[in-house]
PDB file of C-alpha atoms and ligand atoms in Angstrom:
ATOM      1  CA  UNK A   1     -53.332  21.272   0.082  1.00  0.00           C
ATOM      2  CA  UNK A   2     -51.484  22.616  -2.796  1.00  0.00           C
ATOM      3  CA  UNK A   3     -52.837  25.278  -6.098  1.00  0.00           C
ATOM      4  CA  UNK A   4     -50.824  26.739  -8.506  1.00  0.00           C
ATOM      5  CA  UNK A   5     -52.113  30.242  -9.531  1.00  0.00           C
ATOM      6  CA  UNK A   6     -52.796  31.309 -13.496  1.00  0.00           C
ATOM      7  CA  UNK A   7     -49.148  33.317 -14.057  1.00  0.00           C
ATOM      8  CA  UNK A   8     -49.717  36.933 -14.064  1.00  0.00           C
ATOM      9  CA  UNK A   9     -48.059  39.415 -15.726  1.00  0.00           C
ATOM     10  CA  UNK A  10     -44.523  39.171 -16.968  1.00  0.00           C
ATOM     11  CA  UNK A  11     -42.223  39.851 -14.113  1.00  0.00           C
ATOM     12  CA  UNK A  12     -37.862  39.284 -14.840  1.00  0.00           C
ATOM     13  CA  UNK A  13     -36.716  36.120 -13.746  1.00  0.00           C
ATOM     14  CA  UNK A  14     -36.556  35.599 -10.344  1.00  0.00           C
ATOM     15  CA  UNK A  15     -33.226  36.302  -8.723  1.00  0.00           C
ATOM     16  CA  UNK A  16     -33.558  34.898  -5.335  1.00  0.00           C
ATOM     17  CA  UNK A  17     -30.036  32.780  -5.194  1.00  0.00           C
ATOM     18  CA  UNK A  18     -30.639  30.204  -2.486  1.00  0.00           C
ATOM     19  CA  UNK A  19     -31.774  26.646  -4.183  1.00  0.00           C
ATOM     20  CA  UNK A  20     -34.599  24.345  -2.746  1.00  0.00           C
ATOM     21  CA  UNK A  21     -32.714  21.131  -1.749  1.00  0.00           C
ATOM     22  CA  UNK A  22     -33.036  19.396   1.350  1.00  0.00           C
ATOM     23  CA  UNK A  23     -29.762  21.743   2.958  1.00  0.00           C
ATOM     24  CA  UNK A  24     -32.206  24.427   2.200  1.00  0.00           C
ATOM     25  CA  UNK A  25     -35.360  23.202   3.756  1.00  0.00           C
ATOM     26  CA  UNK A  26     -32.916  22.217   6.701  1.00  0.00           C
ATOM     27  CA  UNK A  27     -31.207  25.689   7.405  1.00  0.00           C
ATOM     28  CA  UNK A  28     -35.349  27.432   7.154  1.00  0.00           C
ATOM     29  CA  UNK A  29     -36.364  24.859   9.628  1.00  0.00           C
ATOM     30  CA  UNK A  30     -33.051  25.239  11.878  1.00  0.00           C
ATOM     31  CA  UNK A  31     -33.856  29.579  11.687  1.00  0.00           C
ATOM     32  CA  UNK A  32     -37.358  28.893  12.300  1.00  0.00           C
ATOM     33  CA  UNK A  33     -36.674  27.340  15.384  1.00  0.00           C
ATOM     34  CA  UNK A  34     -34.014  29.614  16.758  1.00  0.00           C
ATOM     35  CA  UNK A  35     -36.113  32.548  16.208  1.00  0.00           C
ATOM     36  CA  UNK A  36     -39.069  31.008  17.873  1.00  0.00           C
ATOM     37  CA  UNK A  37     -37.188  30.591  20.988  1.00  0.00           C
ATOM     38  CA  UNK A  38     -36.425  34.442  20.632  1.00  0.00           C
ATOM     39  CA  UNK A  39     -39.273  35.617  20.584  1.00  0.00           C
ATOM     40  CA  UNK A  40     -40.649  33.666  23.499  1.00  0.00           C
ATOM     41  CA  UNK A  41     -41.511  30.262  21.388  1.00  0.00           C
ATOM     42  CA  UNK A  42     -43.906  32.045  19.304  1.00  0.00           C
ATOM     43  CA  UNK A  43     -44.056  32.996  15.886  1.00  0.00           C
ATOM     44  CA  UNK A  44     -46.070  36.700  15.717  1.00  0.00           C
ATOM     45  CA  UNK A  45     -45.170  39.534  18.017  1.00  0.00           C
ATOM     46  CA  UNK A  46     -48.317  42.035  16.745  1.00  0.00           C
ATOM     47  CA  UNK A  47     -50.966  41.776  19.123  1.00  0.00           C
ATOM     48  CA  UNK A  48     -53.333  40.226  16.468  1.00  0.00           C
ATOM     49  CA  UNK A  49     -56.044  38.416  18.809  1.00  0.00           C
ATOM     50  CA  UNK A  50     -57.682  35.517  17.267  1.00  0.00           C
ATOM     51  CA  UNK A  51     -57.579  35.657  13.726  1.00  0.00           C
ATOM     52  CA  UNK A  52     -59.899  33.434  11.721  1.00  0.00           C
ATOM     53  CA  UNK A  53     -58.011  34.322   8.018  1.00  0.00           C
ATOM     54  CA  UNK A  54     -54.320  34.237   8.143  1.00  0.00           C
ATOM     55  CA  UNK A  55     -51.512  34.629   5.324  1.00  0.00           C
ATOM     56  CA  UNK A  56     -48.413  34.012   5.391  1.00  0.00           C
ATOM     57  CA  UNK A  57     -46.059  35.603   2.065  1.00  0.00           C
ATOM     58  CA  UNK A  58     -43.174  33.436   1.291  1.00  0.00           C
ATOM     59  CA  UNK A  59     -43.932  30.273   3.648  1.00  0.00           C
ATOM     60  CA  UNK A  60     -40.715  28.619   2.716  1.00  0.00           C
ATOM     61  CA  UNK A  61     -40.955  24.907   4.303  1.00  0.00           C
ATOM     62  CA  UNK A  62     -44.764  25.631   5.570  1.00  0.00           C
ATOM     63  CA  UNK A  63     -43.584  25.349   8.904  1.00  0.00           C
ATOM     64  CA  UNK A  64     -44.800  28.590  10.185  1.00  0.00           C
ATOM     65  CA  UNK A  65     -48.264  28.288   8.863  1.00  0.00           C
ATOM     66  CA  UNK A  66     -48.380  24.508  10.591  1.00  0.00           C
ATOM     67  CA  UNK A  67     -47.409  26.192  13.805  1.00  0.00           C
ATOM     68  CA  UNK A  68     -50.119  29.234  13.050  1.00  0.00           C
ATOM     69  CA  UNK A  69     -52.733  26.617  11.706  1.00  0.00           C
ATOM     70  CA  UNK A  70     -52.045  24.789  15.379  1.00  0.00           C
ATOM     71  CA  UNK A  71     -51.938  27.702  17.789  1.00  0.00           C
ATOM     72  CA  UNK A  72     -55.469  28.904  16.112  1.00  0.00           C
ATOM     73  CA  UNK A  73     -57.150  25.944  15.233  1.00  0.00           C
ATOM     74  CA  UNK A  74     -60.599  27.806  13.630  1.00  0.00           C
ATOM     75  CA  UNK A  75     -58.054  29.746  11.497  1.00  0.00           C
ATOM     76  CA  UNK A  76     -57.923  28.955   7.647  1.00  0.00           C
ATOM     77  CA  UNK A  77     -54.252  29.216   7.090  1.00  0.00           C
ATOM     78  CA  UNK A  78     -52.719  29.765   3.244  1.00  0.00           C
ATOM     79  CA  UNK A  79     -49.425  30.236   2.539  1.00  0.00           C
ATOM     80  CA  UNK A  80     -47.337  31.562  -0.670  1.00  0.00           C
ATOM     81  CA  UNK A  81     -44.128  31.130  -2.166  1.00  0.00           C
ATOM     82  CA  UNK A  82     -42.667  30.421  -5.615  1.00  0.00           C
ATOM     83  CA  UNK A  83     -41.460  26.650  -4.515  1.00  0.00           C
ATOM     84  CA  UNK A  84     -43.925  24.265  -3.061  1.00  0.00           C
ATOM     85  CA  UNK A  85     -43.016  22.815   0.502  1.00  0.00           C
ATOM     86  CA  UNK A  86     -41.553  19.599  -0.018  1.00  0.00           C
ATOM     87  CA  UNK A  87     -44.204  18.170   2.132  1.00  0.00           C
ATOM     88  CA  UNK A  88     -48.073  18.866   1.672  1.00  0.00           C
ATOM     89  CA  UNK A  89     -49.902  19.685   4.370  1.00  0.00           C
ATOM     90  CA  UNK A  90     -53.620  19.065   5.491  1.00  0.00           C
ATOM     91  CA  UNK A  91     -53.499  21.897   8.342  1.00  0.00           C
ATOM     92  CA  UNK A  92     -52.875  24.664   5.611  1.00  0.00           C
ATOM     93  CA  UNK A  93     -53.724  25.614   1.919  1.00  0.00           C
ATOM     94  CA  UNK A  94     -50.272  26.449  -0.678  1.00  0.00           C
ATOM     95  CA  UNK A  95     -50.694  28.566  -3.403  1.00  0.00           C
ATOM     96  CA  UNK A  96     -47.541  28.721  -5.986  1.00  0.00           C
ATOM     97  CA  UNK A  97     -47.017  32.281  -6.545  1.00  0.00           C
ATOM     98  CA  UNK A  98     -44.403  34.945  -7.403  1.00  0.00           C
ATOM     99  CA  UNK A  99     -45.086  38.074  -4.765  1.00  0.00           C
ATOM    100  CA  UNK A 100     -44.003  40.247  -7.495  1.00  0.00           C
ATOM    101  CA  UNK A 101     -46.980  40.026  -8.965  1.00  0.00           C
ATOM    102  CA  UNK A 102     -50.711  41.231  -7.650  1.00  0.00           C
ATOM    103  CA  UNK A 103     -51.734  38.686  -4.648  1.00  0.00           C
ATOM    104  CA  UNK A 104     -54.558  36.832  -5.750  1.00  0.00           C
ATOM    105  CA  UNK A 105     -56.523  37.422  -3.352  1.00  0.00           C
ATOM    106  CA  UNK A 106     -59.440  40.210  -2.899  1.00  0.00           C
ATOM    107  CA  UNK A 107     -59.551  43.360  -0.882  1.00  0.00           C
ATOM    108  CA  UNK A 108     -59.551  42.695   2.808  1.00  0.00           C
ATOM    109  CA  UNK A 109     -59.753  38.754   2.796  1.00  0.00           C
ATOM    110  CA  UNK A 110     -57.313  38.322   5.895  1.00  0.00           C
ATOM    111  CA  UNK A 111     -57.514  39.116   9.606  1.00  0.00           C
ATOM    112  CA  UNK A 112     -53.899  38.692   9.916  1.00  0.00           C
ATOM    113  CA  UNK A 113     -50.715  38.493   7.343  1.00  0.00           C
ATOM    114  CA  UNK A 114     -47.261  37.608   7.958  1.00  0.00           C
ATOM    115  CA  UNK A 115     -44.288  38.474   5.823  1.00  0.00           C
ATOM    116  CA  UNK A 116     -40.728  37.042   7.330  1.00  0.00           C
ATOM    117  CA  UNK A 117     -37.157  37.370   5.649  1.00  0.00           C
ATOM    118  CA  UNK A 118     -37.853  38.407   1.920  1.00  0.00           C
ATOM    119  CA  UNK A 119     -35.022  40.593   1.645  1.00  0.00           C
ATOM    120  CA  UNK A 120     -33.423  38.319  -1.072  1.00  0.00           C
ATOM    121  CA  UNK A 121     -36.544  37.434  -2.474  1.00  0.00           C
ATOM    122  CA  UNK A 122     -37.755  41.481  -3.641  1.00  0.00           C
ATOM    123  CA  UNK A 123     -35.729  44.231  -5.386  1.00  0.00           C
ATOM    124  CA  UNK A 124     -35.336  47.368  -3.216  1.00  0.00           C
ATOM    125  CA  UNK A 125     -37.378  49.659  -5.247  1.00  0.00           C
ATOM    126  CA  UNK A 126     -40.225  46.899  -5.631  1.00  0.00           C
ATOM    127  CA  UNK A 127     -40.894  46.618  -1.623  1.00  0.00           C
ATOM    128  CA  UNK A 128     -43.609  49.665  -1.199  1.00  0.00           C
ATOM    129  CA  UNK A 129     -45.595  48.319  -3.586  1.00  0.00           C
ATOM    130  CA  UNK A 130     -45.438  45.069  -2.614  1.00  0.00           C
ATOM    131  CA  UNK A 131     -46.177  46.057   1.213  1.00  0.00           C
ATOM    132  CA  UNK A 132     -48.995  48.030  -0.437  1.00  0.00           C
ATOM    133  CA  UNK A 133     -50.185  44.806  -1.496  1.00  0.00           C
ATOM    134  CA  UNK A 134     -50.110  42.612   1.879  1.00  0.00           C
ATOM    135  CA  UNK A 135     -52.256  45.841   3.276  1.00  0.00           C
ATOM    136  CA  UNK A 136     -54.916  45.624   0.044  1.00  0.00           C
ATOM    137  CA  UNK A 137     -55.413  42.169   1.487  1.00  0.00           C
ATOM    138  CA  UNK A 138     -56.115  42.633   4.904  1.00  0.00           C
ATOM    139  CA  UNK A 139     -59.594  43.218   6.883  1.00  0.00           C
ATOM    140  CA  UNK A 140     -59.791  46.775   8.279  1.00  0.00           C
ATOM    141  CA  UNK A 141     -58.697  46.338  11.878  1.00  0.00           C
ATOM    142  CA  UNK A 142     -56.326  43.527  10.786  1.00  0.00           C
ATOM    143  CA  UNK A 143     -52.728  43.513  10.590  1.00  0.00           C
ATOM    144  CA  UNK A 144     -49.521  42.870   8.573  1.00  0.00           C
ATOM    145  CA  UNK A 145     -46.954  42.180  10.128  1.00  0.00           C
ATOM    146  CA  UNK A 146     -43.114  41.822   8.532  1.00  0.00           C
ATOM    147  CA  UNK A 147     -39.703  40.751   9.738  1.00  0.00           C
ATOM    148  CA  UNK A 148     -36.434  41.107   8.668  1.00  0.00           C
ATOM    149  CA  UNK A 149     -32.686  40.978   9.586  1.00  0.00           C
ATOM    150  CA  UNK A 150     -30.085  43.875   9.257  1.00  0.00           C
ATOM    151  CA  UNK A 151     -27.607  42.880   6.625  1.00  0.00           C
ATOM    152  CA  UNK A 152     -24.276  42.305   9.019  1.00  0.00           C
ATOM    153  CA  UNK A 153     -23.767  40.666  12.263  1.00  0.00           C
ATOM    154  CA  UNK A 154     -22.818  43.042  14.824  1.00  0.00           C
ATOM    155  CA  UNK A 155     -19.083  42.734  14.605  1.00  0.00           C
ATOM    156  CA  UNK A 156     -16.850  42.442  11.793  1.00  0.00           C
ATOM    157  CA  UNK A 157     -13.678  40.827  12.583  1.00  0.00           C
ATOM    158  CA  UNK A 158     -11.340  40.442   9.118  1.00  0.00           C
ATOM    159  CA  UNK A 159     -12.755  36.964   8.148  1.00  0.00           C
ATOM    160  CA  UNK A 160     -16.330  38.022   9.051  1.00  0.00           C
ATOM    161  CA  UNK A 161     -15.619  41.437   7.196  1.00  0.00           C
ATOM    162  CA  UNK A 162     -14.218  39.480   4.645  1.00  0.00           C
ATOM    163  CA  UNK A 163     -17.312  36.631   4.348  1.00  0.00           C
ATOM    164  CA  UNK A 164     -20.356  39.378   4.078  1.00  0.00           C
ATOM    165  CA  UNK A 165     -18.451  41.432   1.286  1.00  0.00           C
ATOM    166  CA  UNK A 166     -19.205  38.624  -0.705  1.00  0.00           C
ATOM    167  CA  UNK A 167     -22.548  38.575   0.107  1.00  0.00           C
ATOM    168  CA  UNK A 168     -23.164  41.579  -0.532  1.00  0.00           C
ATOM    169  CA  UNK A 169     -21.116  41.448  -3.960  1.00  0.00           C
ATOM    170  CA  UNK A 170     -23.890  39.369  -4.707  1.00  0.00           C
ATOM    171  CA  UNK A 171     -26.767  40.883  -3.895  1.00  0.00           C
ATOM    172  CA  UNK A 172     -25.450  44.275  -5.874  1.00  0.00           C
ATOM    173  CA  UNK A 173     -25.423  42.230  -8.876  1.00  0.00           C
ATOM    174  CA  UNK A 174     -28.791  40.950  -7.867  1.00  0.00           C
ATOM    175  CA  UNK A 175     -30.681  44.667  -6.895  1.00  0.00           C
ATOM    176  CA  UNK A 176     -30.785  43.415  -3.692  1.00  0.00           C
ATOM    177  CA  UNK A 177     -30.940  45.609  -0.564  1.00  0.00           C
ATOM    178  CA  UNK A 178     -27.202  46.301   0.826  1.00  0.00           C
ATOM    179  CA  UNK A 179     -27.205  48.626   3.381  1.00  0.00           C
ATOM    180  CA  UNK A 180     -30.060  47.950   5.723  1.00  0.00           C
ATOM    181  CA  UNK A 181     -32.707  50.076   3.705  1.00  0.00           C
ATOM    182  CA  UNK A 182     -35.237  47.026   3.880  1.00  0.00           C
ATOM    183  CA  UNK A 183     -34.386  46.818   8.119  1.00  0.00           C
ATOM    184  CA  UNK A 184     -34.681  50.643   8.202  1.00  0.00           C
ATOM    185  CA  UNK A 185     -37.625  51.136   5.980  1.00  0.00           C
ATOM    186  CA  UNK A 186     -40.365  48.462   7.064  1.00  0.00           C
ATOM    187  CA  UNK A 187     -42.150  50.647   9.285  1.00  0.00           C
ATOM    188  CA  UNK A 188     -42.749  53.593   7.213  1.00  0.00           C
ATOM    189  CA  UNK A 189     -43.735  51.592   3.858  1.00  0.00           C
ATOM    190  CA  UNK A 190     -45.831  50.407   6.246  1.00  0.00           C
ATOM    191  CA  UNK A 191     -47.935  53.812   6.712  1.00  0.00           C
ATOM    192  CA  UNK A 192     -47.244  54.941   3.681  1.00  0.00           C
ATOM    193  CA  UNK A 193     -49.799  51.491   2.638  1.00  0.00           C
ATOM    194  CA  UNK A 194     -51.952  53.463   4.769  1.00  0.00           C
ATOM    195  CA  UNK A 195     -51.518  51.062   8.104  1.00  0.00           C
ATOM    196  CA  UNK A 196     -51.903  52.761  11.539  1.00  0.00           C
ATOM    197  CA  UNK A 197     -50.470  52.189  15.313  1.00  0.00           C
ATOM    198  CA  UNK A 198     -47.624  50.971  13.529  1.00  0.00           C
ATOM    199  CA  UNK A 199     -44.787  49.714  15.853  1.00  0.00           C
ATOM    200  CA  UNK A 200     -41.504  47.811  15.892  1.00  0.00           C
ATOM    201  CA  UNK A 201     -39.282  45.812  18.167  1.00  0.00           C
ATOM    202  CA  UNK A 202     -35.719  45.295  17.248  1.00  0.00           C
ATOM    203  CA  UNK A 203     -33.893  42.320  18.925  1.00  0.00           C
ATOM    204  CA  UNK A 204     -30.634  40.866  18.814  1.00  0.00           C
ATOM    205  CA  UNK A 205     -30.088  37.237  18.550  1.00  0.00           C
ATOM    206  CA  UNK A 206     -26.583  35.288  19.649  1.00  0.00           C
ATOM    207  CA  UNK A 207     -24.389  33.507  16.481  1.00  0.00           C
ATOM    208  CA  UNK A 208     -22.392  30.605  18.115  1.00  0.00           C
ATOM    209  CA  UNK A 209     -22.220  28.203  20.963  1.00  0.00           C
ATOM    210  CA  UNK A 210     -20.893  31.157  23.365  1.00  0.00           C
ATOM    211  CA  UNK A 211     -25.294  31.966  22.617  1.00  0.00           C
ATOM    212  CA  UNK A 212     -26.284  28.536  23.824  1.00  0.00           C
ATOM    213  CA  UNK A 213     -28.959  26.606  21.768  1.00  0.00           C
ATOM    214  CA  UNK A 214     -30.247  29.820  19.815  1.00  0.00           C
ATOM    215  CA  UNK A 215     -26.486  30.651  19.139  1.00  0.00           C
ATOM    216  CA  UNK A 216     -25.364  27.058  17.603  1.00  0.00           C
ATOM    217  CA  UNK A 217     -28.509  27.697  15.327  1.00  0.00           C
ATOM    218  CA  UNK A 218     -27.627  30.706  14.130  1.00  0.00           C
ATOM    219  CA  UNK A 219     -24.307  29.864  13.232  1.00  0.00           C
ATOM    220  CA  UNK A 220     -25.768  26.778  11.354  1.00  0.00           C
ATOM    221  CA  UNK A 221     -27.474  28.994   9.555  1.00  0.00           C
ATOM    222  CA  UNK A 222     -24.768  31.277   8.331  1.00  0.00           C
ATOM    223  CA  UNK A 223     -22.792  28.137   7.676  1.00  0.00           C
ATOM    224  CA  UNK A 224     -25.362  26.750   5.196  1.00  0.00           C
ATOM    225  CA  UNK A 225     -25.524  30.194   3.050  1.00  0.00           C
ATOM    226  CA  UNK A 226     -22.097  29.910   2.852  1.00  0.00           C
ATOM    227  CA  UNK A 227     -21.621  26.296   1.447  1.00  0.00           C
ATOM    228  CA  UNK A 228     -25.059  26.384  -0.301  1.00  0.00           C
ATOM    229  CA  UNK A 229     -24.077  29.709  -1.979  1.00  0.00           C
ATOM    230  CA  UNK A 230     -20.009  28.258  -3.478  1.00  0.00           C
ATOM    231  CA  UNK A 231     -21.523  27.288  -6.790  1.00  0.00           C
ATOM    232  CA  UNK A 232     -22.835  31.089  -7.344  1.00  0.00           C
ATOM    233  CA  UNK A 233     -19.559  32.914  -5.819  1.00  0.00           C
ATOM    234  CA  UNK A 234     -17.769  30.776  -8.350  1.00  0.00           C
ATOM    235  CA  UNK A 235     -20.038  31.353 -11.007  1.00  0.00           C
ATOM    236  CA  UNK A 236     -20.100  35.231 -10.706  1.00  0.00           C
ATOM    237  CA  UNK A 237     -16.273  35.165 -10.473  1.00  0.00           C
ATOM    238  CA  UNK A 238     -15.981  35.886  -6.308  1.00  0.00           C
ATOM    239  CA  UNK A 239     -14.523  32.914  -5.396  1.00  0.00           C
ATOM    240  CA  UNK A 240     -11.995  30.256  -7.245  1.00  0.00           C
ATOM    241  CA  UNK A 241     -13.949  27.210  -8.910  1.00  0.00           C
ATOM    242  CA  UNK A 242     -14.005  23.824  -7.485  1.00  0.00           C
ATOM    243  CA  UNK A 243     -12.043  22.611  -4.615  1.00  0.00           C
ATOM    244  CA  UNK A 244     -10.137  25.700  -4.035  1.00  0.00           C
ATOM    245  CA  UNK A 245     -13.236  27.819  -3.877  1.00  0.00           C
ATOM    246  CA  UNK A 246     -14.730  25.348  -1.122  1.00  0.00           C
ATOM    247  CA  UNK A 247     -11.313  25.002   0.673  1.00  0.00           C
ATOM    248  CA  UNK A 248     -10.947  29.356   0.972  1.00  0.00           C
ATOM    249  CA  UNK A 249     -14.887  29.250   2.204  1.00  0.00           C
ATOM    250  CA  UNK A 250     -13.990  26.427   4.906  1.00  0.00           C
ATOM    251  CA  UNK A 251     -11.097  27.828   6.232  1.00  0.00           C
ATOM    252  CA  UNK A 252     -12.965  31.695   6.757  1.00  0.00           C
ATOM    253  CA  UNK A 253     -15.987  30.186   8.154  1.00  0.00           C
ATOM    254  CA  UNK A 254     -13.646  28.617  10.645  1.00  0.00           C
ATOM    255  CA  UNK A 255     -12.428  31.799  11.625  1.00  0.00           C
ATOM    256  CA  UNK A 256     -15.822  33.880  11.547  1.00  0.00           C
ATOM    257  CA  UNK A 257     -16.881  30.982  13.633  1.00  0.00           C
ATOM    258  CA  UNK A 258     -14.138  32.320  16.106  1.00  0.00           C
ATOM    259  CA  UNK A 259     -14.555  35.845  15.745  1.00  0.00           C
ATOM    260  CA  UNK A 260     -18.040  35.180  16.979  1.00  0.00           C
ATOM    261  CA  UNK A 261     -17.297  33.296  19.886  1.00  0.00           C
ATOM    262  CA  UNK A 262     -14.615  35.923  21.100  1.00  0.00           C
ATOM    263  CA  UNK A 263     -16.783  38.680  20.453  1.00  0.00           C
ATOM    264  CA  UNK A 264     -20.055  37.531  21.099  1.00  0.00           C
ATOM    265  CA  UNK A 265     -21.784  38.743  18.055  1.00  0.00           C
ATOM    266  CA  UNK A 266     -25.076  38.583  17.012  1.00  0.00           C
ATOM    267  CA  UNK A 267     -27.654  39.273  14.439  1.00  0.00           C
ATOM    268  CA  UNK A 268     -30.053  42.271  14.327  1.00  0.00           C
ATOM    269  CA  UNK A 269     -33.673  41.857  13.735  1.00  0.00           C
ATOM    270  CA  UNK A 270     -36.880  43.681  13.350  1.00  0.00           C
ATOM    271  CA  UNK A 271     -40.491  43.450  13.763  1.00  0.00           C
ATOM    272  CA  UNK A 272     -42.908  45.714  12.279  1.00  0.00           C
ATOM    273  CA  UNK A 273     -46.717  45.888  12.724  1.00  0.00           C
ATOM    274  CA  UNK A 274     -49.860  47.905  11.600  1.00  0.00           C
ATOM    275  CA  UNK A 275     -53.178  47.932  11.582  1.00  0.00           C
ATOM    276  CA  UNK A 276     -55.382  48.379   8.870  1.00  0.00           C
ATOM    277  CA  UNK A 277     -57.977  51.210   9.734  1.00  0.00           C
ATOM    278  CA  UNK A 278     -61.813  50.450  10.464  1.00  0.00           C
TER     279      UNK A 278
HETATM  280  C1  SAM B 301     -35.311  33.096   3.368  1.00  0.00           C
HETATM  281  S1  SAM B 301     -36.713  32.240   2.829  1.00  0.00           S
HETATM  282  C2  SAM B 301     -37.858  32.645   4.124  1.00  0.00           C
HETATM  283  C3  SAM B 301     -38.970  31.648   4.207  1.00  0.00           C
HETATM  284  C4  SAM B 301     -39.900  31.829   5.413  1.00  0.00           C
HETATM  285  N1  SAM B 301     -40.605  33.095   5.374  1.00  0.00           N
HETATM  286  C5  SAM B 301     -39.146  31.663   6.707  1.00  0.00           C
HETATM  287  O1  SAM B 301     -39.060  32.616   7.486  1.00  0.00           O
HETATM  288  O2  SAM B 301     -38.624  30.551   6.923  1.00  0.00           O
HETATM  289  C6  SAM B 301     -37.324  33.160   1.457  1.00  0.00           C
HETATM  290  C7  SAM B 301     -38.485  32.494   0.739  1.00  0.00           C
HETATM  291  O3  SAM B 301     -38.915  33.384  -0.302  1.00  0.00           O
HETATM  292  C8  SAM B 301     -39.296  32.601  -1.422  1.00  0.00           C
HETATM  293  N2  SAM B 301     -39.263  33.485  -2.598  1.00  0.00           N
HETATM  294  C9  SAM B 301     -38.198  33.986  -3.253  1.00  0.00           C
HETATM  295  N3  SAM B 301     -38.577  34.787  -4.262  1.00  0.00           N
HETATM  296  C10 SAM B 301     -39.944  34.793  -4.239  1.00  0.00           C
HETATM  297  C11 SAM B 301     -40.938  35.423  -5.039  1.00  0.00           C
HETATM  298  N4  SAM B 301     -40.614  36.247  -6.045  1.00  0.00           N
HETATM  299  N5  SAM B 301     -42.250  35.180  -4.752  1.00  0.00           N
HETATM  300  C12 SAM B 301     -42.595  34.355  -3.717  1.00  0.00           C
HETATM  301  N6  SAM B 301     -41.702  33.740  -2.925  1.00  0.00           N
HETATM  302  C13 SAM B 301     -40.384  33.953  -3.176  1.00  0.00           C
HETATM  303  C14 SAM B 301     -38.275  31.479  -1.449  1.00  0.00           C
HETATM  304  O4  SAM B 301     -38.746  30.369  -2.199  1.00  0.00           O
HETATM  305  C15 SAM B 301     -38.137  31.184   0.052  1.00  0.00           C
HETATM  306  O5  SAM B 301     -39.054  30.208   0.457  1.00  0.00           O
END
């Protein structure tokens, strides 16, 4: 089922850089997968019992709240995001809307919500706010839980080093998080929204085949920011136009692809919980 909210207040454009095509829908499915199997082919890590209201901030492809809707099937799932899923789906409820603004939702509506790789999607100095919000929403003695990766794989060989400057060019010019303040910070925006027995658990996950099924995922993934992402490098100047640009991102990922391999590197990511007093 799909609503689209009244627009709130004026917000400034968005500047989340990834498009919506069908690459993009593949590379969320392909990282929804891979960190399922992670974290023990399930999709939560706070011990949230069996919630009967669940939310879920960005849903991307609506593949989480499926999974959610299925695992607690007296649960009323809805899910939010600026783009629609390309699919509709019976087993939750979509509402179109930018988490920059309020939630629409009222005070303590949800036993249970879910926040997972927004680090593109919300401006540094706009996340304790925003946190504030998914706790306004919750049911005392629910939780919020939020996920997100640290900014660099764990080793930097010269094409890798090479690869996430320009990602991070980017996201300077965008006022996104560069150095891992998002990864650092989740746990103590959320107590400062007032949360308790928060908690965290940081896990590593393997980039390339040398990491098995979880690893060739990974690297998928990476691959698809890349070659998704040659239209903006060009745009802002980082990379040659046209076939040069994609030729000098081909060639890198190839090696990245074998720095990984030789040094088995992986990507960082953390859990955080809380629970709303009462
Ligand atoms: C990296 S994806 C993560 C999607 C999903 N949580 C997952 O783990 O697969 C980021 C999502 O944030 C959404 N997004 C970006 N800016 C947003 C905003 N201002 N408000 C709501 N959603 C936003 C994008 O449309 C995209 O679906």
């Amino acid at each position: 089922m799909i609503w689209a909210m009244r627009k709130g207040a004026a917000q400034p454009p968005l500047n989340y850089w990834l498009p919506r095509g069908d690459r993009e829908v593949d590379r969320l499915n392909v990282q929804y997968w891979a960190l399922n199997m992670q974290m023990g082919n399930r999709g939560y890590i706070a011990p949230i019992g069996t919630p009967s209201t669940i939310l879920d901030v960005g849903s991307g492809t609506g593949q989480w709240c499926g999974d959610m809707a299925e695992a607690f099937p007296g649960a009323r799932v809805i899910g939010i995001d600026v783009e629609p899923p390309r699919e509709a789906s019976d087993k939750y409820t979509f509402i179109k809307h930018d988490v920059r603004d309020r939630l629409p939702f009222e005070d303590g509506m949800f036993d249970y919500v879910h926040q997972r790789l927004l680090v593109a999607a919300i401006q540094l100095e706009q996340w304790p706010s925003e946190v504030g919000e998914l706790a306004r929403v919750t049911k005392p003695g629910g939780y919020v839980e939020l996920l997100e990766t640290w900014p660099r794989p764990s080793h930097d060989g010269p094409a890798t080093h090479e690869m996430w400057a320009l990602i991070r060019k980017l996201e300077k010019r965008m006022g996104h998080d560069l150095g891992g303040a998002v990864f650092e910070q989740l746990p103590s925006w959320l107590a400062a929204a007032g949360l308790e027995q928060v908690a965290e658990q940081v896990f590593a996950a393997p980039i390339g085949s040398w990491g098995g099924r979880i690893g060739e995922m990974l690297w998928r993934d990476i691959e698809d920011v890349y070659i998704q992402l040659a239209p903006v490098f060009s745009k802002k100047f980082l990379i040659p136009p046209g076939a040069e640009g994609q030729a000098y991102l081909h060639e890198k990922l190839g090696l990245m692809l074998q720095e990984y391999e030789e040094t088995h590197g992986t990507f960082t990511f953390k859990c955080a919980w809380g629970r709303k007093p009462g």
